[in-house]
Amino acid sequence: MAARLDLAVSKGCDGIDPDNIDGYNQDTGFSLTTADAIDYVTFLANAAHERGLSIGLKNAAEIVPNVLSLMQWELNEQCENYGECGTFQSFISSGKPVFDIEYPSSAPNVDQATKENICGNQATASFSTIMKTTNLDDWVMPC
């Protein structure tokens, strides 16, 4: 992972977004725990900061209280769908941005009612929210 962080620096990146931190919620074949995730995120955050990189937590709502101080921002997917948006408010309270990506099933054909439902959600009012298709093509609809 250190080599990957070095590669990010060499390519001019200013931050990293480690994915699949929440392996404790997935069937990985390993007995991963939230403590494992906290240890790993701590390692990544320290290694990123040593290289002048910011780091954001991706999803992993269960460990927010344990790693908030190490993160500069948060990126979540589908917090509205999973009812987790409130968990990420602590980033906002700490002056850190939250980037929310929602994947409406109708995307890219999002009707006005769906857009209003996603973009008008009070739980994400202070987040920067966009809608994407699940295949992550170039289509995007910002709120």
JSON list of C-alpha atoms in Angstrom, two decimals, residues 22 35-36 47 54 82 108 120 132-133 142:
[
{"chain": "A", "resi": 22, "resn": "ASP", "atom": "CA", "xyz": [-16.06, -2.00, 5.34]},
{"chain": "A", "resi": 35, "resn": "ALA", "atom": "CA", "xyz": [-11.29, -3.17, 14.88]},
{"chain": "A", "resi": 36, "resn": "ASP", "atom": "CA", "xyz": [-9.40, -4.50, 11.85]},
{"chain": "A", "resi": 47, "resn": "ALA", "atom": "CA", "xyz": [0.91, 6.81, 5.56]},
{"chain": "A", "resi": 54, "resn": "SER", "atom": "CA", "xyz": [-5.51, 13.87, 2.24]},
{"chain": "A", "resi": 82, "resn": "TYR", "atom": "CA", "xyz": [-29.34, 2.61, 3.55]},
{"chain": "A", "resi": 108, "resn": "PRO", "atom": "CA", "xyz": [-29.94, 8.13, -16.29]},
{"chain": "A", "resi": 120, "resn": "GLY", "atom": "CA", "xyz": [-34.51, 17.52, -1.13]},
{"chain": "A", "resi": 132, "resn": "LYS", "atom": "CA", "xyz": [-24.81, 8.33, -10.98]},
{"chain": "A", "resi": 133, "resn": "THR", "atom": "CA", "xyz": [-25.59, 5.14, -12.83]},
{"chain": "A", "resi": 142, "resn": "PRO", "atom": "CA", "xyz": [-25.76, 17.04, -9.41]}
]
